[in-house]
CSV table of C-alpha atoms in Angstrom, one decimal:
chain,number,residue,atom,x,y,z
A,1,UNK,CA,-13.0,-7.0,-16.7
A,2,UNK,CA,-16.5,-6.8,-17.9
A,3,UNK,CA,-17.7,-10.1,-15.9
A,4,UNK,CA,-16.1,-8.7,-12.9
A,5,UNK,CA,-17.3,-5.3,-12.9
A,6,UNK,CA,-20.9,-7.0,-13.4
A,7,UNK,CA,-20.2,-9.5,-10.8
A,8,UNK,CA,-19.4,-6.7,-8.5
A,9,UNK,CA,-22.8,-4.7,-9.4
A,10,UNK,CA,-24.4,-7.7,-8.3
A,11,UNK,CA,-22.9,-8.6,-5.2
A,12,UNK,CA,-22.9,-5.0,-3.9
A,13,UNK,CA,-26.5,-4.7,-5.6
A,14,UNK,CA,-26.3,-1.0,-4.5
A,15,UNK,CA,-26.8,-1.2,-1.0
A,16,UNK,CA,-25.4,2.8,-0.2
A,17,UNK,CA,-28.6,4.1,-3.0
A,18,UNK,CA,-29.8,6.9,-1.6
A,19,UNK,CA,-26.9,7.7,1.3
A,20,UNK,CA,-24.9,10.6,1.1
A,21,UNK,CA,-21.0,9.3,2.2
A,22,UNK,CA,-19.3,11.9,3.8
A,23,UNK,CA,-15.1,10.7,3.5
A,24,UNK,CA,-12.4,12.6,4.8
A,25,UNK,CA,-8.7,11.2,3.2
A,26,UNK,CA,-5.3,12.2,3.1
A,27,UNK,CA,-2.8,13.7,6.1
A,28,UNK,CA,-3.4,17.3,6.6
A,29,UNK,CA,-0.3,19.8,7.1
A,30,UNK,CA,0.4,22.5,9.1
A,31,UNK,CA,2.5,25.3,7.9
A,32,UNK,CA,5.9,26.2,10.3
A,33,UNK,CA,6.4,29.1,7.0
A,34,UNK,CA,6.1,29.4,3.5
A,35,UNK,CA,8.2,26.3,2.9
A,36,UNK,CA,8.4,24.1,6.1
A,37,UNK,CA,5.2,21.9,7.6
A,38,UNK,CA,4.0,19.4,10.0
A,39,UNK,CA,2.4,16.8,8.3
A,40,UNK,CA,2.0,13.0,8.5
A,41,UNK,CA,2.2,9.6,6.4
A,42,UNK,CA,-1.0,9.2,5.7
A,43,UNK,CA,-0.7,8.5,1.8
A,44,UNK,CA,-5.0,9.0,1.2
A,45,UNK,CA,-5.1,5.5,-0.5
A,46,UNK,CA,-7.5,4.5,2.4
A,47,UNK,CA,-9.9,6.6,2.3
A,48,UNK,CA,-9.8,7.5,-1.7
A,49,UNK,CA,-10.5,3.4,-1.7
A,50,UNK,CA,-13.3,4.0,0.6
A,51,UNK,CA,-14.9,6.3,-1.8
A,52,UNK,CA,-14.8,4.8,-5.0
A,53,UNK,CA,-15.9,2.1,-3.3
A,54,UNK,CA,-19.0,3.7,-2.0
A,55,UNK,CA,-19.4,5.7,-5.3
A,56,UNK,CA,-19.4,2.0,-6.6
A,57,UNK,CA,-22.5,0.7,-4.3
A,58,UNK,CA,-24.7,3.4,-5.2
A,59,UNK,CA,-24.1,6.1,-2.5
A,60,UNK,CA,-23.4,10.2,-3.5
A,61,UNK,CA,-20.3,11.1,-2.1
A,62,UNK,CA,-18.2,13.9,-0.9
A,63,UNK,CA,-14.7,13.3,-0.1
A,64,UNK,CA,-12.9,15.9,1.7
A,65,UNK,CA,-9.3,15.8,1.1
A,66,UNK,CA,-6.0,17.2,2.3
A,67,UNK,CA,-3.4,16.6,0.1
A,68,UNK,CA,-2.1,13.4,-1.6
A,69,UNK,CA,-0.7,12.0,-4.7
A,70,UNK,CA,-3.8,10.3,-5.6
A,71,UNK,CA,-6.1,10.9,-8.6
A,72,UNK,CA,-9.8,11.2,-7.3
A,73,UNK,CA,-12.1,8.9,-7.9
A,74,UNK,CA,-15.5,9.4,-11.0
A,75,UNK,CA,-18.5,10.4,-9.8
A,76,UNK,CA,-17.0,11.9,-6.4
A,77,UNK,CA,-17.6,15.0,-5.3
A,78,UNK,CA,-13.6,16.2,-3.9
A,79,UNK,CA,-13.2,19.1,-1.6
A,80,UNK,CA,-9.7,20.0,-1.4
A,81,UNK,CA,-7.8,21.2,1.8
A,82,UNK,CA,-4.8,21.6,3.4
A,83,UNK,CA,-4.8,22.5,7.4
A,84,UNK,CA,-6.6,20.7,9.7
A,85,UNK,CA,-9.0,23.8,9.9
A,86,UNK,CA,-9.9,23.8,6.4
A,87,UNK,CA,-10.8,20.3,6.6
A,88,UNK,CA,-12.7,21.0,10.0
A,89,UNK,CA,-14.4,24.2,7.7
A,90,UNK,CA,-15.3,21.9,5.0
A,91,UNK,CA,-16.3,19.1,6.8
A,92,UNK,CA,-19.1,21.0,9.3
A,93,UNK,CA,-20.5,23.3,6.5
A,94,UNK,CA,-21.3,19.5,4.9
A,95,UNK,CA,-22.1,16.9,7.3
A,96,UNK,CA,-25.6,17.8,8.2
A,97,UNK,CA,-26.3,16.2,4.5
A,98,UNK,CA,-24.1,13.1,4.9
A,99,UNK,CA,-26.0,9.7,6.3
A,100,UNK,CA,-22.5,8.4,6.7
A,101,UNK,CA,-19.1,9.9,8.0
A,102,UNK,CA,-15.9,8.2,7.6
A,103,UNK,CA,-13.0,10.1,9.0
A,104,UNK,CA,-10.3,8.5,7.3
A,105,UNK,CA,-8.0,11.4,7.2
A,106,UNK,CA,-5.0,11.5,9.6
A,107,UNK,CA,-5.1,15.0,11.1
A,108,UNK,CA,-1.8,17.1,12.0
A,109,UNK,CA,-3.2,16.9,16.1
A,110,UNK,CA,-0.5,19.9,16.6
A,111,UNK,CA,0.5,23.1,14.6
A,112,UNK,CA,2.6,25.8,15.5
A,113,UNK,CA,1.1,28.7,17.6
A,114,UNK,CA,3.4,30.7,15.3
A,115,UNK,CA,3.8,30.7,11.8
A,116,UNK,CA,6.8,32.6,9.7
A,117,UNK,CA,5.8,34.5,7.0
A,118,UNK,CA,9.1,34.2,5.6
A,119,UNK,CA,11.4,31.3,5.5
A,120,UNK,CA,13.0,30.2,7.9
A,121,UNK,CA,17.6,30.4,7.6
A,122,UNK,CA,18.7,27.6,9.2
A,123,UNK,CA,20.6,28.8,12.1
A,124,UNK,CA,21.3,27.2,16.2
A,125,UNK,CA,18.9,25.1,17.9
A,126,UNK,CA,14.8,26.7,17.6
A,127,UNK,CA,11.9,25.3,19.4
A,128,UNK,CA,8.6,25.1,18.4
A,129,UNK,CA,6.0,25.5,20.5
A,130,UNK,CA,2.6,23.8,18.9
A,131,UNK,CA,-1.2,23.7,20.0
A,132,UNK,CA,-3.9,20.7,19.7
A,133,UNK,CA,-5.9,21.5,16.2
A,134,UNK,CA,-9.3,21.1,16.4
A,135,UNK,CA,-11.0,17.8,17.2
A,136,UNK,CA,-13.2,17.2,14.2
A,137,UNK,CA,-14.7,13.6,14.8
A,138,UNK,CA,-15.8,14.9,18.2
A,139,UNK,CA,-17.4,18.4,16.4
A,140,UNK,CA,-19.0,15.9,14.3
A,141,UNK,CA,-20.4,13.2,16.5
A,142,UNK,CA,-22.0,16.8,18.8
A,143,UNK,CA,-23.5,17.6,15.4
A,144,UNK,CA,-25.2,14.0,14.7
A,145,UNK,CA,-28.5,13.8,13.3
A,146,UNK,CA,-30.4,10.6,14.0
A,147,UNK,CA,-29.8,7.8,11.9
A,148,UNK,CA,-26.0,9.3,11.2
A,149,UNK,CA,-23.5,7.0,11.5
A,150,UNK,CA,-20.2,8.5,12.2
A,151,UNK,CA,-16.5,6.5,11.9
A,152,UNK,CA,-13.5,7.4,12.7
A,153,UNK,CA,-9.9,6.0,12.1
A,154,UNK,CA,-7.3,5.2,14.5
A,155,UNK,CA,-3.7,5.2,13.7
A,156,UNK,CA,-2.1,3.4,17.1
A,157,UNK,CA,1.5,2.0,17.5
A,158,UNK,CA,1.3,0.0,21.0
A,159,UNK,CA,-1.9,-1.2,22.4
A,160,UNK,CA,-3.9,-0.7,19.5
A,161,UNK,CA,-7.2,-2.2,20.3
A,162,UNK,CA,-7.2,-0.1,24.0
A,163,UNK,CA,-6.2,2.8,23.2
A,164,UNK,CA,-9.0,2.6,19.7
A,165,UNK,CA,-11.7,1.5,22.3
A,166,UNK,CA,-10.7,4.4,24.3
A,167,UNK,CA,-11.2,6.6,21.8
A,168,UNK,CA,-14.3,4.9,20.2
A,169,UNK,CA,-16.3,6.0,23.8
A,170,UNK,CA,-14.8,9.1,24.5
A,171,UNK,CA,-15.4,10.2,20.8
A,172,UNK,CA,-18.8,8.8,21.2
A,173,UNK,CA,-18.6,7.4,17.1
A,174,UNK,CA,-20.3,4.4,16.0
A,175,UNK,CA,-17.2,2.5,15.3
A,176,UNK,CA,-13.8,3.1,14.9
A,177,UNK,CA,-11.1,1.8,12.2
A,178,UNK,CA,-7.8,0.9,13.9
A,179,UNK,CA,-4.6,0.5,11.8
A,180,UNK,CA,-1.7,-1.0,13.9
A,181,UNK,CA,0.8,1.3,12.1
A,182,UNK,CA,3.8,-0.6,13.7
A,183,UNK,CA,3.1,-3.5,11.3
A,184,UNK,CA,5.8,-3.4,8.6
A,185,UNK,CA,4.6,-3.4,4.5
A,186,UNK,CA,0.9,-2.7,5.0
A,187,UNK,CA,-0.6,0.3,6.0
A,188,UNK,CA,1.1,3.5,4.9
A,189,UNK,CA,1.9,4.2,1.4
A,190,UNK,CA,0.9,0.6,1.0
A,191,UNK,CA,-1.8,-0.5,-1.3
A,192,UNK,CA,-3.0,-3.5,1.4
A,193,UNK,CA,-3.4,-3.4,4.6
A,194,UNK,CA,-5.2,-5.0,7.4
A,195,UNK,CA,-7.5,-3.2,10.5
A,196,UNK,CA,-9.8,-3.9,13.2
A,197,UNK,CA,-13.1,-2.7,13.3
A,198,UNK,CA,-14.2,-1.6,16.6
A,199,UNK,CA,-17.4,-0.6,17.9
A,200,UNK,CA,-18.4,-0.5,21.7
A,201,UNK,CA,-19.2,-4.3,21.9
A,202,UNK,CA,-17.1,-5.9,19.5
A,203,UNK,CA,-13.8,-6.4,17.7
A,204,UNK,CA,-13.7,-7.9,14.0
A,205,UNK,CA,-10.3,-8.6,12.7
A,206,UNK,CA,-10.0,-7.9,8.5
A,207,UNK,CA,-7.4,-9.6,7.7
A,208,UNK,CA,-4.7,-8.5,5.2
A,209,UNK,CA,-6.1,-7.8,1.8
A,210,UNK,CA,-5.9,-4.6,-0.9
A,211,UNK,CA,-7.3,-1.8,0.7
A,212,UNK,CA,-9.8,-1.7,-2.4
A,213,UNK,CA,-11.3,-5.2,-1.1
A,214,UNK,CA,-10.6,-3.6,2.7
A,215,UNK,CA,-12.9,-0.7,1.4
A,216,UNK,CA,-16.0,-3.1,0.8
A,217,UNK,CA,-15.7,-5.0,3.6
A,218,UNK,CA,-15.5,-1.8,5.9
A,219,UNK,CA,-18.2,-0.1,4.0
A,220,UNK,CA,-20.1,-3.7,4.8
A,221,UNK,CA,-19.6,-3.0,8.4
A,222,UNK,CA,-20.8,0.4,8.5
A,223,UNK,CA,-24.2,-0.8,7.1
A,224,UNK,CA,-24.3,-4.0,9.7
A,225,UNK,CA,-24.3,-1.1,12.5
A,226,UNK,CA,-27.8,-0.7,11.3
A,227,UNK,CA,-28.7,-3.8,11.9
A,228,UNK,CA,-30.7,-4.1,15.6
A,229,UNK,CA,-28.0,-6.3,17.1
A,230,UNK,CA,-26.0,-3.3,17.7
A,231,UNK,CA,-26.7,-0.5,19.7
A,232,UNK,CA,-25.4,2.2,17.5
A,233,UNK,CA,-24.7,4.8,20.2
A,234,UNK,CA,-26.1,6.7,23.1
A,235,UNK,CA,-26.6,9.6,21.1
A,236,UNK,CA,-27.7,7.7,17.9
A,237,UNK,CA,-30.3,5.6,17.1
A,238,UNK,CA,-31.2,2.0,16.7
A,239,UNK,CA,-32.5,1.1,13.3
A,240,UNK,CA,-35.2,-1.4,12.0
B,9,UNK,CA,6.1,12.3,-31.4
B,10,UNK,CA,8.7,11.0,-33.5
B,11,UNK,CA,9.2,14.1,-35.1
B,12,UNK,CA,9.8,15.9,-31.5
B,13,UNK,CA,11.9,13.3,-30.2
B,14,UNK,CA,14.4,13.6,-33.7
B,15,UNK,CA,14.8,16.9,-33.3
B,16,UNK,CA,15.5,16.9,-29.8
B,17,UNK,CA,18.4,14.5,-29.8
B,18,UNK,CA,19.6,16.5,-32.9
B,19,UNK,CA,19.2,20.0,-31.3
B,20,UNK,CA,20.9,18.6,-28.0
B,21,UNK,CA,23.8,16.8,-29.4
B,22,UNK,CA,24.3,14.4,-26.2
B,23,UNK,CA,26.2,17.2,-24.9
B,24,UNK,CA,26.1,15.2,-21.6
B,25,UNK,CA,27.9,12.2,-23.1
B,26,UNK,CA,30.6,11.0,-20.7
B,27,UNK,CA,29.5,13.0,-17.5
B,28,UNK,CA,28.1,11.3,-14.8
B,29,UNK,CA,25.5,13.9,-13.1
B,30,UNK,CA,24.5,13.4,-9.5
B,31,UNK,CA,21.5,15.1,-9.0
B,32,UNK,CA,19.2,15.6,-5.4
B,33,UNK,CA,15.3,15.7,-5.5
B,34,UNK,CA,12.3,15.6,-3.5
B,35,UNK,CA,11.5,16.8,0.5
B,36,UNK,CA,13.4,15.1,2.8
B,37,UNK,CA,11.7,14.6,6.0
B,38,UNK,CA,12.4,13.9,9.9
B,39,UNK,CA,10.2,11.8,11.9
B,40,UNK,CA,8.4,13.5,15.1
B,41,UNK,CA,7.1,9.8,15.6
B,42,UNK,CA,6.2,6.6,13.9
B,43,UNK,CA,3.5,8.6,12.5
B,44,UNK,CA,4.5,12.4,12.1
B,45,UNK,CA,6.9,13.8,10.6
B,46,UNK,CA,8.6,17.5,9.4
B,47,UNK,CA,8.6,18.1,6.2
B,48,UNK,CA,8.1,20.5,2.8
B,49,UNK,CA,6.5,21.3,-0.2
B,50,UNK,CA,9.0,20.0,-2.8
B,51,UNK,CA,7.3,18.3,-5.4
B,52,UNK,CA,10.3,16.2,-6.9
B,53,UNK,CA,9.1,17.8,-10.4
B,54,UNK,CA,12.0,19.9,-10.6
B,55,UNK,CA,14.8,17.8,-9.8
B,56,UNK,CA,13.0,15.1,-11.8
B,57,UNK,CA,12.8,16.7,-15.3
B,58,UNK,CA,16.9,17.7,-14.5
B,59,UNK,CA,17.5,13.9,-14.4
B,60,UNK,CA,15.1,13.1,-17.4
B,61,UNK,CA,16.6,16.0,-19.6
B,62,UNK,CA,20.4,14.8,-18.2
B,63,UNK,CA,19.9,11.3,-19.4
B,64,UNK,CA,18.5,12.4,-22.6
B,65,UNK,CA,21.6,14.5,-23.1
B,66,UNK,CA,24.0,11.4,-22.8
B,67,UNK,CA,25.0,11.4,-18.9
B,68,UNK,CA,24.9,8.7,-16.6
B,69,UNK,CA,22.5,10.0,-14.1
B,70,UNK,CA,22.3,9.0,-10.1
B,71,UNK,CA,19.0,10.8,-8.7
B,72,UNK,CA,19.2,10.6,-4.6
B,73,UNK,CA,15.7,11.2,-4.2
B,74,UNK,CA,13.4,11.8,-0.8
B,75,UNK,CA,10.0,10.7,-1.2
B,76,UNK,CA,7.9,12.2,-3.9
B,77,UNK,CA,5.0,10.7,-5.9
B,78,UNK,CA,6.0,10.8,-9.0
B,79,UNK,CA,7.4,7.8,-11.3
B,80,UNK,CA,11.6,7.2,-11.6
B,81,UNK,CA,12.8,8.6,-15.0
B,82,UNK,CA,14.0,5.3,-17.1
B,83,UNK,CA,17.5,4.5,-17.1
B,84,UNK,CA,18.9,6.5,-13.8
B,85,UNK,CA,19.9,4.9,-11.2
B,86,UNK,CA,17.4,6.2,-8.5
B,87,UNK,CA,18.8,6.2,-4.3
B,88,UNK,CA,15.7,6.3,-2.4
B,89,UNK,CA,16.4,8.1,0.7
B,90,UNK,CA,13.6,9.8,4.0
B,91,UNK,CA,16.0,11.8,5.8
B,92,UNK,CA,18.4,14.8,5.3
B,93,UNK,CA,20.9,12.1,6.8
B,94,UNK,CA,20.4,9.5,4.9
B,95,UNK,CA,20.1,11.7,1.9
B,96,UNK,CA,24.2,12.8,3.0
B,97,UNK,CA,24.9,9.2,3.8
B,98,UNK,CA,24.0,8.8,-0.1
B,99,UNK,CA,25.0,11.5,-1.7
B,100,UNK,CA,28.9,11.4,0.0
B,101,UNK,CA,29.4,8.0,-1.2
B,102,UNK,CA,29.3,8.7,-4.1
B,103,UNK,CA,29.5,12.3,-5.4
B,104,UNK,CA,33.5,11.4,-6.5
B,105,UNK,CA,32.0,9.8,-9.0
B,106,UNK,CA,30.3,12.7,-10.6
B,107,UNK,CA,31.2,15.3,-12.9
B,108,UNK,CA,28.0,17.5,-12.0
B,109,UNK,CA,26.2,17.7,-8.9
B,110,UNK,CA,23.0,19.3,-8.9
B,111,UNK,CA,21.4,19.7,-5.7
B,112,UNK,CA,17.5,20.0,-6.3
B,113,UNK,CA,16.0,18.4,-3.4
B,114,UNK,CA,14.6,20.3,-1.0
B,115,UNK,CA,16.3,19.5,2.7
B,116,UNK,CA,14.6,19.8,5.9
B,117,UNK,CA,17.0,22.2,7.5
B,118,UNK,CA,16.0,20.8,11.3
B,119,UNK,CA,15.2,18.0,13.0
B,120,UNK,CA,13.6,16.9,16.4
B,121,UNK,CA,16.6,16.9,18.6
B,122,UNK,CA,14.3,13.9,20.5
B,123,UNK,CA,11.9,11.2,18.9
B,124,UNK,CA,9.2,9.7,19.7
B,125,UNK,CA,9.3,5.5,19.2
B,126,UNK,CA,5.2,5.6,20.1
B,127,UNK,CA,2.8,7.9,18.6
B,128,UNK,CA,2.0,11.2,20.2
B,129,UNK,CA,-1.1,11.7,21.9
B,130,UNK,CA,-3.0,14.7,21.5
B,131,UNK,CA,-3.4,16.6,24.7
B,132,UNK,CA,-1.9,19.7,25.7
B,133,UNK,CA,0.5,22.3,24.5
B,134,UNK,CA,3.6,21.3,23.1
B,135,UNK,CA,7.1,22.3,22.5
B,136,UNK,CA,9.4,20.7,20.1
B,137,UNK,CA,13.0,20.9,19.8
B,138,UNK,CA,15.0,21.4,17.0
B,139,UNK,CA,18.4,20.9,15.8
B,140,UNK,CA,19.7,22.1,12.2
B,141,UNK,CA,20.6,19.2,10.0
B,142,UNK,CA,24.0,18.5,8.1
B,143,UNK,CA,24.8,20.6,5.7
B,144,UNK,CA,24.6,18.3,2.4
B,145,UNK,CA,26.3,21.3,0.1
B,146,UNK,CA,29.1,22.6,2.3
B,147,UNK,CA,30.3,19.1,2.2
B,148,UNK,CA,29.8,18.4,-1.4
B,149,UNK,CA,32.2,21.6,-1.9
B,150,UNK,CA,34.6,20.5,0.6
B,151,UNK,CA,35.1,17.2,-1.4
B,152,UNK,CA,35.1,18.9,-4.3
B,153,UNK,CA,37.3,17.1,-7.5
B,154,UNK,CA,38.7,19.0,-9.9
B,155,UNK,CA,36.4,20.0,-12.8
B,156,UNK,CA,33.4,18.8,-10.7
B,157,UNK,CA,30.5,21.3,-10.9
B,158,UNK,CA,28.6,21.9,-8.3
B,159,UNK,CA,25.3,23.5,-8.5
B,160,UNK,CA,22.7,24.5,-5.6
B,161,UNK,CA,19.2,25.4,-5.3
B,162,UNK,CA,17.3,27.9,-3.1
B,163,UNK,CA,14.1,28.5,-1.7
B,164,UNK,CA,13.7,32.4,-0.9
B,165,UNK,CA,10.6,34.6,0.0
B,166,UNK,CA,12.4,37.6,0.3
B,167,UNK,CA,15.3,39.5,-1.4
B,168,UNK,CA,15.4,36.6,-3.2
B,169,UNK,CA,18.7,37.8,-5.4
B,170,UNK,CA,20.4,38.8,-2.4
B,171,UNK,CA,20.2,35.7,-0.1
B,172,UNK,CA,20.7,33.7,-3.1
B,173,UNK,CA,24.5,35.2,-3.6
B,174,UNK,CA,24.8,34.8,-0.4
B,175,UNK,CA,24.3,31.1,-0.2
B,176,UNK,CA,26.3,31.0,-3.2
B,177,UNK,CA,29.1,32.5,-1.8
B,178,UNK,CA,29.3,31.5,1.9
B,179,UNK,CA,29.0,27.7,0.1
B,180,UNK,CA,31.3,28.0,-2.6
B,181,UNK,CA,29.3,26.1,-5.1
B,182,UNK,CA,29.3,27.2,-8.9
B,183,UNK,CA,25.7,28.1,-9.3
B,184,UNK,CA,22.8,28.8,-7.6
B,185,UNK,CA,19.1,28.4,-9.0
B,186,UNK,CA,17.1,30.8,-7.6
B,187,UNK,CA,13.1,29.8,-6.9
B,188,UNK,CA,11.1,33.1,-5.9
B,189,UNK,CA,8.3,31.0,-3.8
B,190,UNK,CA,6.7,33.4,-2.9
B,191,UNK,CA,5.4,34.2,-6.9
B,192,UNK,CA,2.3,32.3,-7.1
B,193,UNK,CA,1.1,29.8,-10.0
B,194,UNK,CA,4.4,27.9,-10.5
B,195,UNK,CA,6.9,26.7,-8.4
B,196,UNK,CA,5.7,24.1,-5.9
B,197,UNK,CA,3.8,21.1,-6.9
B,198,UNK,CA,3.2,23.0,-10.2
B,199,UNK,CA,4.5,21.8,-13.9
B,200,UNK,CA,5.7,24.8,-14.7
B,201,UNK,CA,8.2,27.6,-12.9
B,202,UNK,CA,10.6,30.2,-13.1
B,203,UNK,CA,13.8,30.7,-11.7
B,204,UNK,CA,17.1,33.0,-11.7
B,205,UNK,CA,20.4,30.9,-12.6
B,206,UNK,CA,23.2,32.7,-10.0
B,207,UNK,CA,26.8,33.1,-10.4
B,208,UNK,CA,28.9,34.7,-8.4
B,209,UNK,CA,29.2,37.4,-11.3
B,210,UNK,CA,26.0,36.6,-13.4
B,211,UNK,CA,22.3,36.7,-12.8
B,212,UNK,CA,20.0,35.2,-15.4
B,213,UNK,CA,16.4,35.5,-15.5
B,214,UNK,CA,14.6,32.6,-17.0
B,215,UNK,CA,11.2,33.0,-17.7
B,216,UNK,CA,8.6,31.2,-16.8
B,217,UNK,CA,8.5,27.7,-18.7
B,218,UNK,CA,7.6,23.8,-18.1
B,219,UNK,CA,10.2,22.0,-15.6
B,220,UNK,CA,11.2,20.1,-18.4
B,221,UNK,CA,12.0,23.0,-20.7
B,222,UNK,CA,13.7,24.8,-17.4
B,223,UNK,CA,15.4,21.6,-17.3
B,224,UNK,CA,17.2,22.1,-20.4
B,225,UNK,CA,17.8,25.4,-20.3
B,226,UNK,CA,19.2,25.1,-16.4
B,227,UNK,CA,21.7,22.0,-18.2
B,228,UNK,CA,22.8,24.3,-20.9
B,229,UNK,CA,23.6,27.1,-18.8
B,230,UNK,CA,25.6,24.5,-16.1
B,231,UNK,CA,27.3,23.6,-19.2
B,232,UNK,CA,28.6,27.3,-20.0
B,233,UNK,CA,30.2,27.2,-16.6
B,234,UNK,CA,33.0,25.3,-17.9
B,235,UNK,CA,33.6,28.0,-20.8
B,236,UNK,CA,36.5,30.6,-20.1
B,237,UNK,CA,34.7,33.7,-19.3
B,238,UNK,CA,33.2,32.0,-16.5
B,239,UNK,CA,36.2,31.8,-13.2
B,240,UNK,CA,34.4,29.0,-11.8
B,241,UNK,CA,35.8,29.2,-8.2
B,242,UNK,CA,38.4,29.3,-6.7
B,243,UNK,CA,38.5,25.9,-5.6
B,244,UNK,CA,37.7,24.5,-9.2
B,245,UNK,CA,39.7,24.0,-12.5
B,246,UNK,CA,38.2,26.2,-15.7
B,247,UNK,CA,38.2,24.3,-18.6
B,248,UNK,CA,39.2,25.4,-21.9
């Protein structure tokens, strides 16, 4: 409604004016041949939410996508990809503008070493032999400019807060977004779902809620790491 | 419009009226992990706008679909399935039921012979094992009833004719629609496409078109399988 859209303007009361929002969303794939891939569930909702939501607060924002379902958000500025490369491409050639960087995408980590140029007949047993892709959030946090603040997602199904932490300091990002995806109804392909916010100190618990209200309260976060009771990184830099 | 809609119940006569058509969409897809997965490029749109133009025609339509994003026709009765095996599983119990089968959906053709309960971590190298899955078609012909049609699609890149006869003939179904994926500009993901409708002594070209006017046409021609100049197979009755 009207009286909640003002509302909102208010309560945000632009607070990302003037940032540039780098947002990676959706699950890349990795072709096996012209019809087969690797992919993953990532559905995009996440991190679409994530940018309308900062489009909403004020901020420009570019929002590099791998494939979904989704319709993009107004007033976003979508970079369509499909491999985990493209989206490493895309992502680089950009993030020297961005004052934020959100890597909500879920990445194929593996692609075949060899790809078929024709399809493959379904015959006996085959085996696949994959490599790592490219580690994007790490390019990214080497590439940091001071005053960047760079986030990445987690997707963990056993020791979820460990193994985020983990890679929160061997990433070397700000913070780090950590969806339990063992938790049945939420999370994939869901419209709500519930994460923990991680940086090097702490541990905040969002509670289940739509991931549009999820996308506010992360993007709240994200500023608070400004704020001089954190200690944004050893690389980055402490603010105000 | 009205005017649209008139004419096409008139110009289609409910030809389908009293056939139940069983009809396969979407990519199936087999888990590498809780979080990755195997998968293809099937849109759904296809095997989507064959149910839509079925039930307009008058049948009772049952669409065993794998995941797509796109929204249920109204009035089929929609089988949500992930895998190739639970996409048989569905399909089996109940394709007596069905006068027409039209198999759409596009399988995965193997799956990891292991999975993985906890994600994957990225590290090294990595080889994957694969094992073909069932073979939904073959075992739709086996069952076969008499006057059931039985109608296959495939996905070629090269010699397209040739290894679409093929299929046809090693599975014994009555048709085979043939997409050429390696044209570019329709086929996957795309509102539009082109295929070539395969009997074991026809081939017909149909241009390229909307799904939902391919749909229509494909019906029409599944239709003139049960008049006399067609042998259907040897397994099925002819009609007439």
């Amino acid at each position: 409604s009207i009286v909640d859209a003002v509302l909102g303007v208010l309560h945000h009361r632009n607070d990302l004016s003037g940032e540039t929002v780098l947002i990676t969303a959706g699950g890349t794939r990795e072709a096996l041949d012209p019809v087969r891939f690797l992919g993953n569930r990532s559905s995009g909702k996440m991190g679409y939410a994530l940018a309308e939501a900062a489009e909403r607060r004020g901020a420009r924002v570019i929002l590099v996508s791998a494939p979904t379902a989704l319709r993009p958000p107004a007033n976003v500025e979508i970079v369509p990809v499909i491999t985990t490369e493209e989206m490493r491409g895309e992502v680089i050639n950009r993030v020297d503008q961005a004052s934020i960087v959100i890597k909500a995408a879920a990445v194929a980590d593996y692609r075949p070493i060899r790809q078929s140029g024709q399809k493959m007949k379904r015959q006996g047993p085959l085996t696949l032999d994959l490599e790592p892709t490219a580690d994007i959030l790490s390019e990214v946090v080497a590439r940091r400019h001071p005053g960047q603040l760079i986030v990445g997602f987690a997707a963990e199904t056993e020791n979820a807060v460990a193994h985020g932490r983990d890679k929160l300091l061997r990433k070397g990002a700000d913070a780090i977004v950590l969806n339990d995806v063992s938790r049945e109804g939420i999370g994939f392909d869901s419209d709500r779902n519930a994460v923990t916010f991680l940086t090097a100190q702490t541990s905040l618990d969002l509670p289940e809620m739509t991931k549009r209200d999820l996308a506010d309260r992360i993007l709240e976060e994200i500023l608070g790491l400004r704020r001089p009771q954190h200690v944004v990184s050893e690389t980055g830099t402490m603010f105000e």
